XYZ file of C-alpha atoms in Angstrom:
464
model
C 109.750 97.604 35.805
C 111.600 95.899 32.965
C 115.162 94.817 33.710
C 117.901 93.471 31.508
C 117.326 89.672 31.376
C 121.040 88.978 31.455
C 121.452 91.079 34.596
C 118.545 89.337 36.325
C 119.877 85.845 35.597
C 123.539 86.645 36.213
C 123.020 88.148 39.657
C 121.158 85.186 41.119
C 122.645 81.872 42.198
C 119.968 79.160 41.876
C 118.690 77.773 45.160
C 119.118 74.299 43.661
C 122.852 74.811 43.342
C 123.058 76.078 46.926
C 121.064 73.072 48.124
C 123.362 70.633 46.339
C 126.377 72.250 47.993
C 124.607 71.986 51.363
C 123.773 68.340 50.678
C 127.422 67.600 49.890
C 128.678 69.312 53.056
C 126.109 67.593 55.293
C 126.760 64.200 53.689
C 130.529 64.448 54.125
C 130.141 65.498 57.775
C 127.703 62.687 58.576
C 129.869 60.078 56.816
C 133.214 61.169 58.237
C 132.222 62.051 61.804
C 131.982 58.442 63.106
C 135.606 57.834 62.039
C 136.986 60.792 64.003
C 138.197 59.892 67.468
C 139.907 61.929 70.168
C 141.367 59.925 73.052
C 139.555 56.953 71.528
C 136.170 58.696 71.989
C 133.697 59.680 69.275
C 131.822 62.930 68.729
C 128.538 61.060 69.263
C 128.097 57.367 69.944
C 125.293 55.619 71.791
C 126.670 52.117 72.159
C 124.241 49.551 73.535
C 126.905 46.919 72.983
C 129.413 48.577 75.309
C 126.731 50.386 77.334
C 128.444 53.684 76.729
C 127.681 57.182 75.500
C 130.276 59.292 73.692
C 129.419 62.965 73.508
C 131.747 65.691 72.239
C 134.633 63.185 72.366
C 133.978 62.412 76.027
C 132.941 58.978 77.245
C 130.009 58.481 79.606
C 128.756 55.249 81.092
C 125.108 54.194 80.815
C 124.706 55.166 84.455
C 125.512 58.716 83.377
C 122.671 58.913 80.856
C 121.150 61.763 82.826
C 122.668 63.821 79.984
C 120.263 62.387 77.414
C 117.257 64.488 78.510
C 119.314 67.632 77.909
C 120.276 66.388 74.436
C 116.663 65.608 73.582
C 115.488 68.984 74.916
C 118.101 70.799 72.826
C 117.227 68.742 69.747
C 113.478 69.396 69.937
C 113.875 73.053 70.848
C 116.239 73.471 67.888
C 113.639 71.914 65.600
C 110.969 74.274 66.942
C 113.313 77.245 66.578
C 114.305 76.405 62.992
C 110.675 75.816 62.050
C 109.545 79.115 63.555
C 112.399 80.929 61.858
C 112.682 79.183 58.485
C 109.663 76.942 58.056
C 110.563 73.529 56.664
C 114.129 74.535 55.873
C 115.317 71.216 57.347
C 113.124 69.264 54.932
C 114.418 70.950 51.816
C 118.058 71.458 52.750
C 119.265 68.684 55.065
C 116.662 65.929 55.530
C 118.012 62.500 54.486
C 114.698 61.744 52.739
C 115.146 64.731 50.421
C 118.821 63.983 49.810
C 118.030 60.343 49.037
C 115.298 61.295 46.575
C 117.625 63.727 44.790
C 120.248 60.992 44.473
C 117.798 58.388 43.207
C 115.479 60.486 41.041
C 117.800 63.205 39.759
C 121.196 61.498 39.685
C 120.480 57.812 39.036
C 117.205 57.902 37.108
C 117.775 61.117 35.158
C 121.496 61.791 34.774
C 122.901 58.258 34.725
C 120.153 56.095 33.196
C 118.073 58.657 31.325
C 114.761 57.202 32.526
C 113.542 60.709 33.132
C 114.227 62.999 30.200
C 114.976 66.112 32.240
C 114.747 67.589 35.711
C 112.156 70.176 34.787
C 109.178 67.809 34.931
C 109.118 65.811 38.159
C 105.369 65.199 38.094
C 105.429 63.107 34.938
C 105.585 59.325 35.293
C 107.600 57.368 32.757
C 106.338 53.908 31.847
C 108.506 51.153 30.406
C 112.313 51.088 30.712
C 111.949 48.203 33.165
C 115.545 47.067 32.738
C 116.875 50.551 33.434
C 114.505 50.913 36.374
C 115.767 47.603 37.810
C 119.356 48.788 37.384
C 118.392 52.031 39.108
C 116.954 50.148 42.086
C 120.109 48.013 42.327
C 122.336 51.085 42.253
C 120.198 52.751 44.885
C 120.263 49.598 47.035
C 124.062 49.852 47.107
C 123.859 53.462 48.248
C 121.119 52.530 50.722
C 123.454 49.927 52.241
C 126.064 52.640 52.776
C 123.426 54.949 54.281
C 122.194 52.195 56.623
C 125.771 51.435 57.677
C 126.394 55.125 58.265
C 123.318 55.272 60.525
C 124.501 52.263 62.529
C 127.982 53.744 62.990
C 126.457 56.104 65.550
C 125.447 53.051 67.608
C 128.140 50.547 66.613
C 131.417 52.400 65.941
C 133.118 51.684 62.592
C 136.097 49.989 64.258
C 133.702 47.395 65.731
C 131.161 47.434 62.887
C 133.511 46.049 60.237
C 135.007 43.533 62.675
C 131.538 42.225 63.488
C 130.561 42.025 59.812
C 133.673 39.973 59.061
C 132.117 37.260 61.232
C 128.381 37.545 60.453
C 127.453 34.153 61.934
C 128.238 35.486 65.424
C 126.532 38.834 64.855
C 123.266 37.879 63.229
C 121.310 40.627 64.997
C 123.571 43.344 63.569
C 123.380 41.836 60.084
C 119.594 41.575 60.352
C 119.239 45.203 61.466
C 121.531 46.351 58.646
C 119.522 44.438 56.044
C 116.238 45.684 57.526
C 117.272 49.356 57.471
C 118.629 48.986 53.932
C 115.387 47.390 52.741
C 113.332 50.140 54.346
C 115.419 52.884 52.708
C 115.015 51.207 49.307
C 111.251 50.822 49.803
C 110.918 54.368 51.095
C 112.876 56.109 48.334
C 111.745 53.952 45.405
C 108.102 53.340 46.314
C 106.938 55.850 48.944
C 108.988 58.689 47.451
C 107.574 62.112 48.387
C 104.472 60.430 49.837
C 106.619 59.815 52.897
C 106.905 63.596 53.411
C 103.197 64.144 52.788
C 101.554 61.240 54.627
C 104.102 59.600 56.951
C 106.429 62.248 58.377
C 104.855 63.830 61.493
C 106.883 67.000 61.041
C 104.637 68.094 58.159
C 101.609 67.823 60.431
C 102.925 69.916 63.308
C 104.842 72.574 61.394
C 101.887 74.898 60.796
C 101.281 75.471 64.509
C 104.826 76.877 64.799
C 104.491 79.298 61.871
C 103.761 82.981 62.221
C 103.613 85.857 59.739
C 107.392 86.307 60.002
C 108.273 82.661 59.294
C 110.279 82.264 56.095
C 108.342 80.245 53.533
C 108.183 79.642 49.808
C 105.539 82.190 48.788
C 103.963 83.130 45.488
C 103.619 86.898 45.096
C 99.921 87.168 44.280
C 100.065 90.965 44.177
C 102.409 90.864 41.200
C 101.590 87.517 39.670
C 97.845 87.602 39.965
C 95.260 85.302 41.475
C 95.275 81.693 40.244
C 93.169 80.050 42.973
C 90.010 81.095 44.755
C 90.260 78.901 47.831
C 90.496 75.353 46.498
C 89.143 76.272 43.059
C 91.614 76.877 40.258
C 90.556 79.827 38.111
C 92.822 78.936 35.202
C 96.402 78.359 34.114
C 97.077 82.088 34.293
C 95.438 85.067 35.968
C 92.414 86.636 34.316
C 93.637 90.223 34.738
C 95.924 91.692 32.096
C 98.231 93.492 34.536
C 99.171 90.215 36.264
C 102.750 89.091 35.553
C 102.273 85.295 35.779
C 102.263 83.937 32.226
C 100.747 80.555 33.162
C 103.732 78.484 31.980
C 103.374 76.307 35.117
C 107.115 75.646 35.191
C 106.801 75.926 38.971
C 104.174 73.175 38.971
C 106.004 70.732 36.708
C 109.277 70.901 38.642
C 107.744 70.447 42.127
C 108.888 67.116 43.627
C 105.833 66.894 45.919
C 103.378 67.580 43.069
C 101.806 70.812 44.321
C 101.065 74.220 42.855
C 102.758 76.801 45.061
C 100.436 79.476 43.666
C 97.664 77.909 45.752
C 99.282 79.167 48.957
C 100.961 77.434 51.886
C 100.529 73.652 51.801
C 101.876 71.023 54.142
C 103.341 69.135 51.156
C 105.821 71.975 50.476
C 109.312 71.028 51.681
C 110.988 74.398 50.989
C 113.234 72.989 48.268
C 112.693 76.196 46.232
C 112.782 74.339 42.912
C 109.698 76.348 41.933
C 111.477 79.607 42.707
C 114.408 78.642 40.472
C 112.042 77.652 37.667
C 110.136 80.922 37.960
C 113.385 82.906 38.190
C 114.512 81.498 34.853
C 111.213 82.221 33.089
C 110.715 85.684 34.559
C 114.408 86.498 34.180
C 114.104 85.958 30.429
C 111.326 88.541 30.530
C 113.515 90.952 32.484
C 111.518 90.553 35.690
C 112.170 89.261 39.193
C 110.797 85.882 40.227
C 107.200 85.656 41.439
C 108.101 82.958 43.972
C 110.332 84.017 46.838
C 111.789 82.609 50.024
C 110.462 85.209 52.416
C 107.781 85.763 55.048
C 104.163 86.648 54.443
C 104.603 89.906 56.372
C 107.749 90.852 54.470
C 106.071 90.179 51.127
C 103.066 92.234 52.113
C 104.973 95.195 53.559
C 107.963 94.948 51.168
C 110.257 95.236 54.182
C 113.077 92.897 55.298
C 112.155 89.739 57.215
C 112.010 90.222 60.976
C 114.294 87.434 62.172
C 114.726 88.640 65.744
C 111.297 88.668 67.330
C 109.920 87.497 70.656
C 109.401 83.836 69.669
C 112.802 83.332 68.049
C 114.619 85.179 70.834
C 112.753 83.117 73.442
C 113.779 79.892 71.707
C 117.416 81.044 71.520
C 117.434 81.891 75.230
C 115.931 78.541 76.259
C 118.301 76.619 73.939
C 121.258 78.545 75.364
C 120.141 77.688 78.920
C 119.817 74.000 77.972
C 123.277 74.018 76.363
C 124.812 75.654 79.441
C 123.065 73.088 81.667
C 124.386 70.271 79.469
C 127.895 71.728 79.613
C 127.749 72.043 83.404
C 126.433 68.509 83.804
C 129.146 67.228 81.469
C 131.828 68.716 83.720
C 130.496 66.573 86.562
C 131.558 63.433 84.735
C 133.226 60.972 87.089
C 136.268 58.978 86.022
C 135.073 55.964 87.985
C 131.653 54.818 89.100
C 130.650 53.612 92.540
C 127.285 52.407 93.802
C 126.929 51.578 97.495
C 124.168 49.368 98.864
C 123.769 48.173 102.427
C 123.128 44.538 103.178
C 119.917 43.401 104.866
C 121.690 43.111 108.229
C 121.732 46.478 110.015
C 124.822 45.731 112.074
C 126.708 42.983 113.824
C 128.108 43.178 117.363
C 131.142 41.094 118.269
C 132.748 40.920 121.715
C 136.349 39.997 122.482
C 137.991 40.249 125.918
C 135.257 42.519 127.215
C 135.431 44.925 124.289
C 132.724 45.349 121.658
C 133.181 45.733 117.930
C 130.283 47.007 115.750
C 130.348 45.997 112.099
C 128.292 47.290 109.132
C 128.371 45.440 105.814
C 127.959 46.981 102.342
C 128.026 45.938 98.729
C 130.165 48.184 96.531
C 129.686 48.031 92.760
C 132.804 49.636 91.316
C 133.388 50.356 87.649
C 136.526 51.417 85.850
C 135.372 53.779 83.071
C 138.907 54.353 81.805
C 140.743 52.816 78.861
C 143.404 51.207 81.086
C 143.523 49.027 84.175
C 143.540 50.674 87.614
C 143.894 49.630 91.253
C 141.296 51.092 93.602
C 140.785 51.563 97.296
C 138.785 53.846 99.565
C 138.655 55.487 102.947
C 136.029 56.789 105.376
C 135.781 60.391 106.513
C 135.180 59.359 110.156
C 138.495 58.226 111.659
C 136.670 56.229 114.366
C 135.395 53.867 111.666
C 137.891 51.410 110.200
C 137.905 49.162 107.140
C 137.868 45.467 108.005
C 137.238 44.135 104.517
C 138.676 44.176 101.883
C 142.183 44.260 103.256
C 143.849 44.585 99.833
C 143.305 47.079 97.005
C 140.897 46.170 94.194
C 142.204 45.690 90.654
C 139.719 46.342 87.831
C 140.494 46.002 84.133
C 139.714 48.738 81.620
C 135.956 49.230 81.343
C 135.365 46.470 83.876
C 133.044 46.189 86.855
C 133.509 44.436 90.172
C 131.170 43.759 93.080
C 132.964 43.995 96.430
C 131.705 43.132 99.926
C 132.890 45.835 102.314
C 132.838 45.635 106.094
C 133.346 48.714 108.260
C 133.767 48.523 112.016
C 134.223 50.652 115.100
C 135.285 49.927 118.685
C 134.275 53.394 119.848
C 130.979 54.497 121.317
C 129.866 56.734 118.473
C 126.604 57.735 120.158
C 125.225 56.972 123.601
C 121.539 56.316 123.002
C 119.603 53.606 124.856
C 116.261 53.675 123.066
C 117.031 53.283 119.364
C 119.647 52.432 116.758
C 121.306 55.526 115.315
C 122.176 55.907 111.599
C 125.237 58.129 111.235
C 126.054 59.901 107.988
C 129.460 59.008 106.600
C 131.256 59.694 103.346
C 133.137 57.068 101.358
C 136.012 58.371 99.256
C 137.049 55.903 96.548
C 140.045 56.456 94.294
C 142.589 54.885 91.988
C 145.829 54.346 93.876
C 147.845 54.942 90.713
C 146.045 58.191 89.787
C 144.344 59.513 92.895
C 144.462 63.115 91.711
C 142.303 62.505 88.625
C 140.289 59.416 89.499
C 138.269 59.678 92.674
C 134.616 59.811 93.714
C 132.728 60.397 96.942
C 129.505 58.751 98.029
C 127.289 59.355 101.050
C 125.972 56.432 103.059
C 125.207 55.602 106.692
C 126.814 53.615 109.484
C 124.220 52.232 111.906
C 125.339 52.260 115.535
C 123.194 50.075 117.826
C 121.400 51.293 120.912
C 123.477 50.847 124.069
C 121.061 48.233 125.407
C 122.150 45.851 122.600
C 125.823 46.473 123.278
C 125.437 45.814 127.024
C 123.477 42.657 126.218
C 126.287 41.426 123.962
C 128.924 42.252 126.585
C 126.984 40.360 129.261
C 127.111 37.167 127.145
C 130.887 37.269 126.888
């Protein structure tokens, strides 16, 4: 059916334009997010320097990294879900590799320096212009430095990053990592280019096993356009049958950044950028026809029905992701505002006798950590009133973010159990807290108090 060319072109926003808007939004979010802090915590920060994890503006110590498996599970399940639903939509619409190549190839080389004559032929190599190419690499190196810094801000927060860089002699490792990442980005974008997507990135290799007939892909409509390939053999520039709509202009081929012909069928090199669809839309639109290359599923194209987004696989992924998110949220609520590790010493107990009375002591090593942003004074108590605290006698002061190892001695003068044949470990609970904020900062830990067999106590009393 012939349509008015102006109507066809006017009613369709190019995918390229939509992608550029998406790139801009993603770039702004990724750049700005490390600078946003709530209660001095970042949205996401994995600091090896401070041994701390910030997640959703909440601070967690390295000892609380039990949350990381949930994050990794959610991340990988989300990748599987997006791939099953939209193919390589990540690659074409948000992957840094694609964004970097657009900046270098399309903005710097084509728009700014004119090395490439236009954006419609990305498969053509341009020799010469060595000065301009060198300038292009230098400009990209500057942007690569910003990108590398941006990456590091999720491990070294900006407030520390710039302070460290102001004194590079004392932070050589950071400077070296920054230079190394920058050099890799320059090498990757300038030299590897789209070969990274085709030969290096593992995502391209595993994506096909997650596809089904309802997965959204960039697909050439062979029913309308006609057959160009018979397997791996190209039959010609255009179909041999007269009723086929493809005119063999190969605009879709010339514009492809990964140098493929989408008319050949699904290929792992395709990154779902939809440049070919835009090129075909323009050509076919001038002829008053719809594009031959669509972003749809194989089943939808075959049946001419809407894409089935909600099917068993996608629903299953959504359910599992939701469960993982709920589990992460529940685990996050268990965050403790101080940390306490309790270890017993090698000596099971010590019996002291004074004026015919025994005193049983158990020694422990407490590792206490203040995870707050201000100094606190801590102490603790025992849930069994028959057991008293001998040491330390005074509260424990710990600076913000600091740790302190404390030797603790508990004792009892009561006969906790009357057993002659064996020592008895008794379960007790240690409640530690900040004296200046007991309501909000407190933790409980289970440990044991070993009470000796009565034979040992009588033996000690007989020596007195």
